[in-house]
Amino acid sequence: MTTTAETFIQVSEIWVPEGGMLVHKSGSYGGLAEFEAASRSESFGKGEGLPGKAWAEGRPVVLKEFDGSYFKRTEAAKEAGLTAAVAIPVFAGDVLKAVLVILCGDDAIRTGAIELWSQENDLLMLQDGYYGAARHFEWVSQHTHFPKGQGLPGGVWAAKAPILMRDLGTGYAFIRAESAGRAGLTTGLGLPVPGPDGVTRVLTLLSARGTPIARRFEIWTVSPARNAAGPDGTLIDGICEREGPLAPKHNPPVDALRTGAWHGPVGQVLGTGMPHVQAGPAGLPAGYRLFVALPVYRGAELAFIVAWYL
């Protein structure tokens, strides 16, 4: 497993509704102490700032420039070298559970993609995205659309479930393979992001080898609670730079990894139904120091958990 000091995402933070506002719950700031302090003392009303805008619009929001925008922490972000952010609201039916905000820096090194695809008639069109230094791949993406079942976004749309795609630069299933290969993109995670308006939206996280979004991805399916202990999670797909493929090796999957509510970091999501950010190695696989997990709902029920590690 290669190591690097540079990652595509530099900050991950969670905001939760409390008393009609969004307040800071947790986050990983990668040593950006002043930005962390500014964030912990902040709060957002509905429609206010980036988290509040995602709440009000009921969909992920991509902000590629802070100056002159509605972003409230512009000066602190500028001091920290942060220039772009994506806010991802998590809804259980019509109820907002939390907003996950991820922040990035724009330089000539960081390459990757965070994309939002939205249904227009019979196609998924790129609503917005942040690509770092992958300018050609950004241009190709802006001129690409997906019918149901085609490519990573279309596959997520058809399955109504998260999908993990490997070898983006060579895989025949990834429609933008040639430009992905040129950008050094290797792994793609796509997930549905339902909102109160019922519009089909798909979020894709595309990771590059040199400045990865993550070095381990996991997709867990959630079984409803059978008793007071809460729901169970079963690992259905994953890839790790240390351990290789993480999917069950038998069919039916008698060897699938399982966990229960409150057991380990994935269990925290099962227990709370909320996104989870954990900075520090406790409870994580060997060699990892950061865990980010995002729950995926079908209606009001928790259906999947997607997780990524650095």
PDB file of C-alpha atoms in Angstrom:
ATOM      1  CA  MET A   1       0.000   0.000   0.000  1.00  0.00           C
ATOM      2  CA  THR A   2       1.431   3.336  -1.051  1.00  0.00           C
ATOM      3  CA  THR A   3       1.240   6.283   1.289  1.00  0.00           C
ATOM      4  CA  THR A   4       0.794   9.946   0.496  1.00  0.00           C
ATOM      5  CA  ALA A   5       0.421  13.193   2.393  1.00  0.00           C
ATOM      6  CA  GLU A   6      -1.935  14.551  -0.263  1.00  0.00           C
ATOM      7  CA  THR A   7      -5.598  13.577  -0.396  1.00  0.00           C
ATOM      8  CA  PHE A   8      -8.397  14.889  -2.581  1.00  0.00           C
ATOM      9  CA  ILE A   9     -10.707  15.645   0.362  1.00  0.00           C
ATOM     10  CA  GLN A  10      -9.073  17.598   3.180  1.00  0.00           C
ATOM     11  CA  VAL A  11     -11.976  18.152   5.581  1.00  0.00           C
ATOM     12  CA  SER A  12     -15.084  16.085   6.382  1.00  0.00           C
ATOM     13  CA  GLU A  13     -17.670  17.395   8.848  1.00  0.00           C
ATOM     14  CA  ILE A  14     -21.210  16.588   9.997  1.00  0.00           C
ATOM     15  CA  TRP A  15     -23.960  19.081  10.786  1.00  0.00           C
ATOM     16  CA  VAL A  16     -27.176  17.990  12.523  1.00  0.00           C
ATOM     17  CA  PRO A  17     -30.534  19.730  13.058  1.00  0.00           C
ATOM     18  CA  GLU A  18     -31.097  21.003  16.579  1.00  0.00           C
ATOM     19  CA  GLY A  19     -33.595  23.636  17.651  1.00  0.00           C
ATOM     20  CA  GLY A  20     -34.318  24.715  14.079  1.00  0.00           C
ATOM     21  CA  MET A  21     -30.615  25.159  13.257  1.00  0.00           C
ATOM     22  CA  LEU A  22     -27.816  23.005  11.919  1.00  0.00           C
ATOM     23  CA  VAL A  23     -25.098  22.633  14.542  1.00  0.00           C
ATOM     24  CA  HIS A  24     -21.652  21.078  14.379  1.00  0.00           C
ATOM     25  CA  LYS A  25     -21.572  17.417  15.460  1.00  0.00           C
ATOM     26  CA  SER A  26     -18.143  16.082  14.452  1.00  0.00           C
ATOM     27  CA  GLY A  27     -15.449  16.276  11.818  1.00  0.00           C
ATOM     28  CA  SER A  28     -11.930  15.535  10.640  1.00  0.00           C
ATOM     29  CA  TYR A  29      -9.836  18.584   9.795  1.00  0.00           C
ATOM     30  CA  GLY A  30      -6.410  17.164   9.022  1.00  0.00           C
ATOM     31  CA  GLY A  31      -4.564  19.525  11.325  1.00  0.00           C
ATOM     32  CA  LEU A  32      -6.354  22.689  10.122  1.00  0.00           C
ATOM     33  CA  ALA A  33      -6.897  23.844  13.702  1.00  0.00           C
ATOM     34  CA  GLU A  34      -8.082  27.399  12.998  1.00  0.00           C
ATOM     35  CA  PHE A  35     -10.661  26.270  10.452  1.00  0.00           C
ATOM     36  CA  GLU A  36     -11.821  23.577  12.878  1.00  0.00           C
ATOM     37  CA  ALA A  37     -12.256  26.163  15.632  1.00  0.00           C
ATOM     38  CA  ALA A  38     -14.226  28.438  13.308  1.00  0.00           C
ATOM     39  CA  SER A  39     -16.439  25.520  12.325  1.00  0.00           C
ATOM     40  CA  ARG A  40     -17.176  24.280  15.832  1.00  0.00           C
ATOM     41  CA  SER A  41     -18.524  27.692  16.860  1.00  0.00           C
ATOM     42  CA  GLU A  42     -20.730  28.055  13.756  1.00  0.00           C
ATOM     43  CA  SER A  43     -24.394  27.179  13.138  1.00  0.00           C
ATOM     44  CA  PHE A  44     -26.713  27.498  10.137  1.00  0.00           C
ATOM     45  CA  GLY A  45     -30.377  28.230   9.633  1.00  0.00           C
ATOM     46  CA  LYS A  46     -32.341  26.649   6.801  1.00  0.00           C
ATOM     47  CA  GLY A  47     -31.040  28.203   3.581  1.00  0.00           C
ATOM     48  CA  GLU A  48     -28.052  29.779   5.350  1.00  0.00           C
ATOM     49  CA  GLY A  49     -24.494  28.938   4.360  1.00  0.00           C
ATOM     50  CA  LEU A  50     -23.588  25.780   2.467  1.00  0.00           C
ATOM     51  CA  PRO A  51     -25.122  23.225   4.897  1.00  0.00           C
ATOM     52  CA  GLY A  52     -28.284  25.301   5.198  1.00  0.00           C
ATOM     53  CA  LYS A  53     -28.585  25.602   1.425  1.00  0.00           C
ATOM     54  CA  ALA A  54     -28.375  21.802   1.008  1.00  0.00           C
ATOM     55  CA  TRP A  55     -31.065  21.484   3.686  1.00  0.00           C
ATOM     56  CA  ALA A  56     -33.368  24.025   2.029  1.00  0.00           C
ATOM     57  CA  GLU A  57     -32.917  22.673  -1.506  1.00  0.00           C
ATOM     58  CA  GLY A  58     -33.124  19.039  -0.417  1.00  0.00           C
ATOM     59  CA  ARG A  59     -30.194  17.973  -2.589  1.00  0.00           C
ATOM     60  CA  PRO A  60     -26.387  17.951  -2.632  1.00  0.00           C
ATOM     61  CA  VAL A  61     -24.823  21.338  -3.378  1.00  0.00           C
ATOM     62  CA  VAL A  62     -21.405  21.882  -4.981  1.00  0.00           C
ATOM     63  CA  LEU A  63     -19.606  25.161  -4.303  1.00  0.00           C
ATOM     64  CA  LYS A  64     -16.432  25.637  -6.357  1.00  0.00           C
ATOM     65  CA  GLU A  65     -15.554  29.161  -5.193  1.00  0.00           C
ATOM     66  CA  PHE A  66     -16.074  30.790  -1.816  1.00  0.00           C
ATOM     67  CA  ASP A  67     -15.334  34.464  -2.574  1.00  0.00           C
ATOM     68  CA  GLY A  68     -18.547  36.399  -3.036  1.00  0.00           C
ATOM     69  CA  SER A  69     -20.679  33.345  -2.251  1.00  0.00           C
ATOM     70  CA  TYR A  70     -23.031  32.378   0.584  1.00  0.00           C
ATOM     71  CA  PHE A  71     -20.219  30.404   2.284  1.00  0.00           C
ATOM     72  CA  LYS A  72     -19.937  31.768   5.846  1.00  0.00           C
ATOM     73  CA  ARG A  73     -16.394  30.669   6.717  1.00  0.00           C
ATOM     74  CA  THR A  74     -14.632  32.149   3.696  1.00  0.00           C
ATOM     75  CA  GLU A  75     -11.725  33.814   5.496  1.00  0.00           C
ATOM     76  CA  ALA A  76     -10.956  30.784   7.654  1.00  0.00           C
ATOM     77  CA  ALA A  77     -11.183  28.523   4.595  1.00  0.00           C
ATOM     78  CA  LYS A  78      -8.852  30.769   2.621  1.00  0.00           C
ATOM     79  CA  GLU A  79      -6.280  30.704   5.420  1.00  0.00           C
ATOM     80  CA  ALA A  80      -6.506  26.889   5.429  1.00  0.00           C
ATOM     81  CA  GLY A  81      -6.075  26.620   1.643  1.00  0.00           C
ATOM     82  CA  LEU A  82      -9.617  25.311   1.112  1.00  0.00           C
ATOM     83  CA  THR A  83     -11.346  26.486  -2.043  1.00  0.00           C
ATOM     84  CA  ALA A  84     -14.287  24.172  -2.773  1.00  0.00           C
ATOM     85  CA  ALA A  85     -16.909  22.188  -0.888  1.00  0.00           C
ATOM     86  CA  VAL A  86     -19.780  19.758  -1.373  1.00  0.00           C
ATOM     87  CA  ALA A  87     -22.707  19.463   1.049  1.00  0.00           C
ATOM     88  CA  ILE A  88     -24.642  16.174   1.036  1.00  0.00           C
ATOM     89  CA  PRO A  89     -27.941  16.138   2.954  1.00  0.00           C
ATOM     90  CA  VAL A  90     -29.186  12.827   4.356  1.00  0.00           C
ATOM     91  CA  PHE A  91     -32.981  12.515   4.348  1.00  0.00           C
ATOM     92  CA  ALA A  92     -35.116   9.740   5.837  1.00  0.00           C
ATOM     93  CA  GLY A  93     -38.243  10.382   3.833  1.00  0.00           C
ATOM     94  CA  ASP A  94     -38.916  14.089   4.336  1.00  0.00           C
ATOM     95  CA  VAL A  95     -36.911  14.302   7.566  1.00  0.00           C
ATOM     96  CA  LEU A  96     -33.387  15.725   7.490  1.00  0.00           C
ATOM     97  CA  LYS A  97     -31.039  13.531   9.529  1.00  0.00           C
ATOM     98  CA  ALA A  98     -27.767  15.409   8.908  1.00  0.00           C
ATOM     99  CA  VAL A  99     -25.602  17.168   6.326  1.00  0.00           C
ATOM    100  CA  LEU A 100     -22.140  15.833   5.455  1.00  0.00           C
ATOM    101  CA  VAL A 101     -19.833  18.584   4.164  1.00  0.00           C
ATOM    102  CA  ILE A 102     -16.541  17.741   2.464  1.00  0.00           C
ATOM    103  CA  LEU A 103     -14.000  20.439   1.594  1.00  0.00           C
ATOM    104  CA  CYS A 104     -11.132  20.396  -0.894  1.00  0.00           C
ATOM    105  CA  GLY A 105      -8.249  22.576  -2.016  1.00  0.00           C
ATOM    106  CA  ASP A 106      -7.765  23.535  -5.658  1.00  0.00           C
ATOM    107  CA  ASP A 107      -4.180  23.124  -6.876  1.00  0.00           C
ATOM    108  CA  ALA A 108      -2.238  21.533  -9.710  1.00  0.00           C
ATOM    109  CA  ILE A 109      -1.781  18.275  -7.788  1.00  0.00           C
ATOM    110  CA  ARG A 110      -5.139  17.132  -6.431  1.00  0.00           C
ATOM    111  CA  THR A 111      -7.127  15.070  -8.907  1.00  0.00           C
ATOM    112  CA  GLY A 112     -10.440  13.339  -8.360  1.00  0.00           C
ATOM    113  CA  ALA A 113     -14.131  13.957  -8.840  1.00  0.00           C
ATOM    114  CA  ILE A 114     -17.264  14.491  -6.782  1.00  0.00           C
ATOM    115  CA  GLU A 115     -20.227  14.605  -9.156  1.00  0.00           C
ATOM    116  CA  LEU A 116     -23.969  15.131  -8.836  1.00  0.00           C
ATOM    117  CA  TRP A 117     -26.141  13.603 -11.576  1.00  0.00           C
ATOM    118  CA  SER A 118     -29.831  14.464 -11.824  1.00  0.00           C
ATOM    119  CA  GLN A 119     -32.639  12.945 -13.879  1.00  0.00           C
ATOM    120  CA  GLU A 120     -33.999  14.991 -16.758  1.00  0.00           C
ATOM    121  CA  ASN A 121     -36.631  13.054 -18.696  1.00  0.00           C
ATOM    122  CA  ASP A 122     -35.023   9.674 -19.521  1.00  0.00           C
ATOM    123  CA  LEU A 123     -31.402  10.640 -18.840  1.00  0.00           C
ATOM    124  CA  LEU A 124     -29.082  11.482 -15.974  1.00  0.00           C
ATOM    125  CA  MET A 125     -27.387  14.813 -16.668  1.00  0.00           C
ATOM    126  CA  LEU A 126     -24.458  16.342 -14.789  1.00  0.00           C
ATOM    127  CA  GLN A 127     -25.949  18.891 -12.411  1.00  0.00           C
ATOM    128  CA  ASP A 128     -22.609  19.927 -10.950  1.00  0.00           C
ATOM    129  CA  GLY A 129     -19.231  18.551  -9.952  1.00  0.00           C
ATOM    130  CA  TYR A 130     -15.800  19.296  -8.550  1.00  0.00           C
ATOM    131  CA  TYR A 131     -12.762  17.779 -10.297  1.00  0.00           C
ATOM    132  CA  GLY A 132      -9.635  19.431  -8.916  1.00  0.00           C
ATOM    133  CA  ALA A 133      -6.914  19.322 -11.568  1.00  0.00           C
ATOM    134  CA  ALA A 134      -8.804  16.859 -13.827  1.00  0.00           C
ATOM    135  CA  ARG A 135      -9.868  19.560 -16.299  1.00  0.00           C
ATOM    136  CA  HIS A 136     -10.189  17.351 -19.380  1.00  0.00           C
ATOM    137  CA  PHE A 137     -12.223  14.774 -17.496  1.00  0.00           C
ATOM    138  CA  GLU A 138     -14.460  17.598 -16.247  1.00  0.00           C
ATOM    139  CA  TRP A 139     -15.060  18.741 -19.842  1.00  0.00           C
ATOM    140  CA  VAL A 140     -15.884  15.191 -20.962  1.00  0.00           C
ATOM    141  CA  SER A 141     -18.282  14.761 -18.029  1.00  0.00           C
ATOM    142  CA  GLN A 142     -20.093  17.994 -18.865  1.00  0.00           C
ATOM    143  CA  HIS A 143     -20.802  16.566 -22.325  1.00  0.00           C
ATOM    144  CA  THR A 144     -21.864  13.079 -21.168  1.00  0.00           C
ATOM    145  CA  HIS A 145     -25.279  11.804 -20.142  1.00  0.00           C
ATOM    146  CA  PHE A 146     -26.470   8.408 -18.981  1.00  0.00           C
ATOM    147  CA  PRO A 147     -29.615   6.409 -19.708  1.00  0.00           C
ATOM    148  CA  LYS A 148     -30.861   4.069 -17.014  1.00  0.00           C
ATOM    149  CA  GLY A 149     -28.462   1.154 -16.552  1.00  0.00           C
ATOM    150  CA  GLN A 150     -25.494   2.682 -18.417  1.00  0.00           C
ATOM    151  CA  GLY A 151     -22.191   3.633 -16.777  1.00  0.00           C
ATOM    152  CA  LEU A 152     -21.743   4.151 -13.056  1.00  0.00           C
ATOM    153  CA  PRO A 153     -24.492   6.780 -12.577  1.00  0.00           C
ATOM    154  CA  GLY A 154     -26.949   4.871 -14.755  1.00  0.00           C
ATOM    155  CA  GLY A 155     -26.128   1.633 -12.968  1.00  0.00           C
ATOM    156  CA  VAL A 156     -26.924   3.196  -9.597  1.00  0.00           C
ATOM    157  CA  TRP A 157     -30.179   4.570 -11.039  1.00  0.00           C
ATOM    158  CA  ALA A 158     -31.233   1.136 -12.284  1.00  0.00           C
ATOM    159  CA  ALA A 159     -30.197  -0.731  -9.133  1.00  0.00           C
ATOM    160  CA  LYS A 160     -31.478   1.909  -6.699  1.00  0.00           C
ATOM    161  CA  ALA A 161     -28.411   0.953  -4.712  1.00  0.00           C
ATOM    162  CA  PRO A 162     -24.760   1.988  -4.262  1.00  0.00           C
ATOM    163  CA  ILE A 163     -22.262   0.534  -6.755  1.00  0.00           C
ATOM    164  CA  LEU A 164     -18.473   0.260  -6.553  1.00  0.00           C
ATOM    165  CA  MET A 165     -16.573   0.267  -9.856  1.00  0.00           C
ATOM    166  CA  ARG A 166     -12.889  -0.664 -10.253  1.00  0.00           C
ATOM    167  CA  ASP A 167     -10.268   0.102 -12.931  1.00  0.00           C
ATOM    168  CA  LEU A 168     -12.039   3.179 -14.276  1.00  0.00           C
ATOM    169  CA  GLY A 169      -9.344   3.825 -16.875  1.00  0.00           C
ATOM    170  CA  THR A 170      -9.687   0.403 -18.500  1.00  0.00           C
ATOM    171  CA  GLY A 171     -13.097  -0.917 -17.486  1.00  0.00           C
ATOM    172  CA  TYR A 172     -15.543  -1.315 -20.368  1.00  0.00           C
ATOM    173  CA  ALA A 173     -18.478  -0.490 -18.039  1.00  0.00           C
ATOM    174  CA  PHE A 174     -17.124   2.992 -17.312  1.00  0.00           C
ATOM    175  CA  ILE A 175     -18.227   5.116 -20.268  1.00  0.00           C
ATOM    176  CA  ARG A 176     -15.558   7.790 -19.707  1.00  0.00           C
ATOM    177  CA  ALA A 177     -12.715   5.268 -19.377  1.00  0.00           C
ATOM    178  CA  GLU A 178     -10.240   6.950 -21.747  1.00  0.00           C
ATOM    179  CA  SER A 179     -10.381  10.361 -20.081  1.00  0.00           C
ATOM    180  CA  ALA A 180     -10.481   8.707 -16.627  1.00  0.00           C
ATOM    181  CA  GLY A 181      -7.258   6.882 -17.463  1.00  0.00           C
ATOM    182  CA  ARG A 182      -5.606  10.134 -18.540  1.00  0.00           C
ATOM    183  CA  ALA A 183      -6.651  11.732 -15.223  1.00  0.00           C
ATOM    184  CA  GLY A 184      -5.369   8.775 -13.179  1.00  0.00           C
ATOM    185  CA  LEU A 185      -8.810   7.906 -11.804  1.00  0.00           C
ATOM    186  CA  THR A 186      -8.971   4.324 -10.548  1.00  0.00           C
ATOM    187  CA  THR A 187     -12.017   3.657  -8.354  1.00  0.00           C
ATOM    188  CA  GLY A 188     -15.578   4.959  -8.441  1.00  0.00           C
ATOM    189  CA  LEU A 189     -18.316   4.856  -5.819  1.00  0.00           C
ATOM    190  CA  GLY A 190     -21.835   5.795  -6.879  1.00  0.00           C
ATOM    191  CA  LEU A 191     -24.804   6.131  -4.561  1.00  0.00           C
ATOM    192  CA  PRO A 192     -28.407   7.323  -4.756  1.00  0.00           C
ATOM    193  CA  VAL A 193     -29.171  10.536  -2.841  1.00  0.00           C
ATOM    194  CA  PRO A 194     -32.938  10.703  -2.362  1.00  0.00           C
ATOM    195  CA  GLY A 195     -34.575  13.976  -1.408  1.00  0.00           C
ATOM    196  CA  PRO A 196     -38.045  15.195  -0.460  1.00  0.00           C
ATOM    197  CA  ASP A 197     -38.828  16.275  -4.046  1.00  0.00           C
ATOM    198  CA  GLY A 198     -38.582  12.681  -5.339  1.00  0.00           C
ATOM    199  CA  VAL A 199     -36.129  13.572  -8.139  1.00  0.00           C
ATOM    200  CA  THR A 200     -33.624  10.806  -8.967  1.00  0.00           C
ATOM    201  CA  ARG A 201     -30.100  11.953  -8.118  1.00  0.00           C
ATOM    202  CA  VAL A 202     -26.821  10.046  -8.026  1.00  0.00           C
ATOM    203  CA  LEU A 203     -23.619  11.125  -6.299  1.00  0.00           C
ATOM    204  CA  THR A 204     -20.330   9.730  -7.605  1.00  0.00           C
ATOM    205  CA  LEU A 205     -16.953   9.819  -5.840  1.00  0.00           C
ATOM    206  CA  LEU A 206     -14.080   9.074  -8.227  1.00  0.00           C
ATOM    207  CA  SER A 207     -10.697   8.442  -6.605  1.00  0.00           C
ATOM    208  CA  ALA A 208      -7.261   8.881  -8.185  1.00  0.00           C
ATOM    209  CA  ARG A 209      -4.134   6.971  -7.233  1.00  0.00           C
ATOM    210  CA  GLY A 210      -1.959   9.984  -6.413  1.00  0.00           C
ATOM    211  CA  THR A 211      -4.479  12.044  -4.405  1.00  0.00           C
ATOM    212  CA  PRO A 212      -7.089   9.511  -3.311  1.00  0.00           C
ATOM    213  CA  ILE A 213     -10.531  10.166  -1.919  1.00  0.00           C
ATOM    214  CA  ALA A 214      -9.996   6.885  -0.083  1.00  0.00           C
ATOM    215  CA  ARG A 215      -7.793   3.785   0.019  1.00  0.00           C
ATOM    216  CA  ARG A 216     -10.619   1.525   1.115  1.00  0.00           C
ATOM    217  CA  PHE A 217     -14.288   1.587   0.075  1.00  0.00           C
ATOM    218  CA  GLU A 218     -17.125  -0.502   1.522  1.00  0.00           C
ATOM    219  CA  ILE A 219     -20.815  -0.972   0.757  1.00  0.00           C
ATOM    220  CA  TRP A 220     -23.030  -2.477   3.485  1.00  0.00           C
ATOM    221  CA  THR A 221     -26.638  -3.573   3.151  1.00  0.00           C
ATOM    222  CA  VAL A 222     -28.872  -3.109   6.172  1.00  0.00           C
ATOM    223  CA  SER A 223     -31.300  -5.710   7.530  1.00  0.00           C
ATOM    224  CA  PRO A 224     -34.241  -4.403   9.602  1.00  0.00           C
ATOM    225  CA  ALA A 225     -34.012  -4.745  13.354  1.00  0.00           C
ATOM    226  CA  ARG A 226     -35.228  -8.137  14.579  1.00  0.00           C
ATOM    227  CA  ASN A 227     -35.019  -7.201  18.247  1.00  0.00           C
ATOM    228  CA  ALA A 228     -34.081  -4.388  20.579  1.00  0.00           C
ATOM    229  CA  ALA A 229     -30.419  -4.711  19.535  1.00  0.00           C
ATOM    230  CA  GLY A 230     -31.128  -2.784  16.314  1.00  0.00           C
ATOM    231  CA  PRO A 231     -30.454  -3.481  12.638  1.00  0.00           C
ATOM    232  CA  ASP A 232     -27.626  -5.594  11.223  1.00  0.00           C
ATOM    233  CA  GLY A 233     -25.187  -4.700   8.456  1.00  0.00           C
ATOM    234  CA  THR A 234     -23.700  -7.085   5.873  1.00  0.00           C
ATOM    235  CA  LEU A 235     -20.680  -6.148   3.738  1.00  0.00           C
ATOM    236  CA  ILE A 236     -21.714  -6.782   0.107  1.00  0.00           C
ATOM    237  CA  ASP A 237     -18.830  -5.133  -1.745  1.00  0.00           C
ATOM    238  CA  GLY A 238     -15.563  -3.382  -1.073  1.00  0.00           C
ATOM    239  CA  ILE A 239     -11.994  -2.847  -2.168  1.00  0.00           C
ATOM    240  CA  CYS A 240      -8.900  -2.181  -0.078  1.00  0.00           C
ATOM    241  CA  GLU A 241      -5.345  -1.334  -1.112  1.00  0.00           C
ATOM    242  CA  ARG A 242      -4.082  -3.613   1.659  1.00  0.00           C
ATOM    243  CA  GLU A 243      -6.513  -6.545   1.514  1.00  0.00           C
ATOM    244  CA  GLY A 244      -7.755  -6.438  -2.075  1.00  0.00           C
ATOM    245  CA  PRO A 245     -11.404  -7.269  -2.856  1.00  0.00           C
ATOM    246  CA  LEU A 246     -13.647  -7.310   0.196  1.00  0.00           C
ATOM    247  CA  ALA A 247     -16.784  -8.801  -1.357  1.00  0.00           C
ATOM    248  CA  PRO A 248     -17.967 -12.249  -0.217  1.00  0.00           C
ATOM    249  CA  LYS A 249     -16.128 -15.011  -2.071  1.00  0.00           C
ATOM    250  CA  HIS A 250     -18.928 -17.587  -1.936  1.00  0.00           C
ATOM    251  CA  ASN A 251     -22.359 -17.631  -3.548  1.00  0.00           C
ATOM    252  CA  PRO A 252     -24.574 -17.610  -1.562  1.00  0.00           C
ATOM    253  CA  PRO A 253     -22.413 -15.338   0.612  1.00  0.00           C
ATOM    254  CA  VAL A 254     -21.968 -17.514   3.677  1.00  0.00           C
ATOM    255  CA  ASP A 255     -18.642 -15.784   4.377  1.00  0.00           C
ATOM    256  CA  ALA A 256     -19.945 -12.200   4.289  1.00  0.00           C
ATOM    257  CA  LEU A 257     -18.707  -9.891   7.034  1.00  0.00           C
ATOM    258  CA  ARG A 258     -21.500  -8.779   9.364  1.00  0.00           C
ATOM    259  CA  THR A 259     -21.819  -6.262  12.163  1.00  0.00           C
ATOM    260  CA  GLY A 260     -24.514  -5.081  14.548  1.00  0.00           C
ATOM    261  CA  ALA A 261     -25.722  -1.722  15.785  1.00  0.00           C
ATOM    262  CA  TRP A 262     -23.166   0.147  17.915  1.00  0.00           C
ATOM    263  CA  HIS A 263     -20.368  -2.361  17.113  1.00  0.00           C
ATOM    264  CA  GLY A 264     -17.427  -0.524  15.569  1.00  0.00           C
ATOM    265  CA  PRO A 265     -17.653   2.539  13.330  1.00  0.00           C
ATOM    266  CA  VAL A 266     -20.149   0.995  10.874  1.00  0.00           C
ATOM    267  CA  GLY A 267     -22.240  -0.039  13.845  1.00  0.00           C
ATOM    268  CA  GLN A 268     -22.446   3.599  14.935  1.00  0.00           C
ATOM    269  CA  VAL A 269     -24.243   4.376  11.668  1.00  0.00           C
ATOM    270  CA  LEU A 270     -26.526   1.353  12.137  1.00  0.00           C
ATOM    271  CA  GLY A 271     -27.387   2.526  15.639  1.00  0.00           C
ATOM    272  CA  THR A 272     -27.944   6.199  14.907  1.00  0.00           C
ATOM    273  CA  GLY A 273     -28.960   6.228  11.237  1.00  0.00           C
ATOM    274  CA  MET A 274     -26.600   9.210  10.899  1.00  0.00           C
ATOM    275  CA  PRO A 275     -23.387   9.894   8.948  1.00  0.00           C
ATOM    276  CA  HIS A 276     -20.243   9.221  10.932  1.00  0.00           C
ATOM    277  CA  VAL A 277     -16.730  10.683  10.772  1.00  0.00           C
ATOM    278  CA  GLN A 278     -13.993   9.129  12.893  1.00  0.00           C
ATOM    279  CA  ALA A 279     -10.464  10.526  12.999  1.00  0.00           C
ATOM    280  CA  GLY A 280      -8.074   8.099  14.668  1.00  0.00           C
ATOM    281  CA  PRO A 281      -7.277   4.424  14.275  1.00  0.00           C
ATOM    282  CA  ALA A 282      -9.415   2.992  17.103  1.00  0.00           C
ATOM    283  CA  GLY A 283     -11.650   0.267  15.707  1.00  0.00           C
ATOM    284  CA  LEU A 284     -10.427   0.751  12.120  1.00  0.00           C
ATOM    285  CA  PRO A 285      -8.570  -1.816   9.993  1.00  0.00           C
ATOM    286  CA  ALA A 286      -4.786  -1.730  10.439  1.00  0.00           C
ATOM    287  CA  GLY A 287      -3.097   1.176   8.675  1.00  0.00           C
ATOM    288  CA  TYR A 288      -6.126   3.476   8.492  1.00  0.00           C
ATOM    289  CA  ARG A 289      -6.613   6.712  10.392  1.00  0.00           C
ATOM    290  CA  LEU A 290      -9.863   8.175   9.008  1.00  0.00           C
ATOM    291  CA  PHE A 291     -13.350   6.712   8.500  1.00  0.00           C
ATOM    292  CA  VAL A 292     -16.275   8.451   6.807  1.00  0.00           C
ATOM    293  CA  ALA A 293     -19.661   6.758   6.407  1.00  0.00           C
ATOM    294  CA  LEU A 294     -22.839   7.932   4.721  1.00  0.00           C
ATOM    295  CA  PRO A 295     -26.221   6.212   5.231  1.00  0.00           C
ATOM    296  CA  VAL A 296     -28.512   5.687   2.230  1.00  0.00           C
ATOM    297  CA  TYR A 297     -32.258   5.609   2.853  1.00  0.00           C
ATOM    298  CA  ARG A 298     -35.149   4.133   0.903  1.00  0.00           C
ATOM    299  CA  GLY A 299     -38.069   6.187   2.052  1.00  0.00           C
ATOM    300  CA  ALA A 300     -37.797   6.420   5.828  1.00  0.00           C
ATOM    301  CA  GLU A 301     -35.848   3.148   6.190  1.00  0.00           C
ATOM    302  CA  LEU A 302     -32.060   2.813   6.342  1.00  0.00           C
ATOM    303  CA  ALA A 303     -31.108   0.579   3.392  1.00  0.00           C
ATOM    304  CA  PHE A 304     -27.340   0.889   2.821  1.00  0.00           C
ATOM    305  CA  ILE A 305     -24.190   2.338   4.332  1.00  0.00           C
ATOM    306  CA  VAL A 306     -21.277   3.448   2.167  1.00  0.00           C
ATOM    307  CA  ALA A 307     -17.938   3.973   3.885  1.00  0.00           C
ATOM    308  CA  TRP A 308     -14.482   5.128   2.860  1.00  0.00           C
ATOM    309  CA  TYR A 309     -11.178   5.029   4.735  1.00  0.00           C
ATOM    310  CA  LEU A 310      -7.807   6.760   4.570  1.00  0.00           C
TER     311      LEU A 310
END
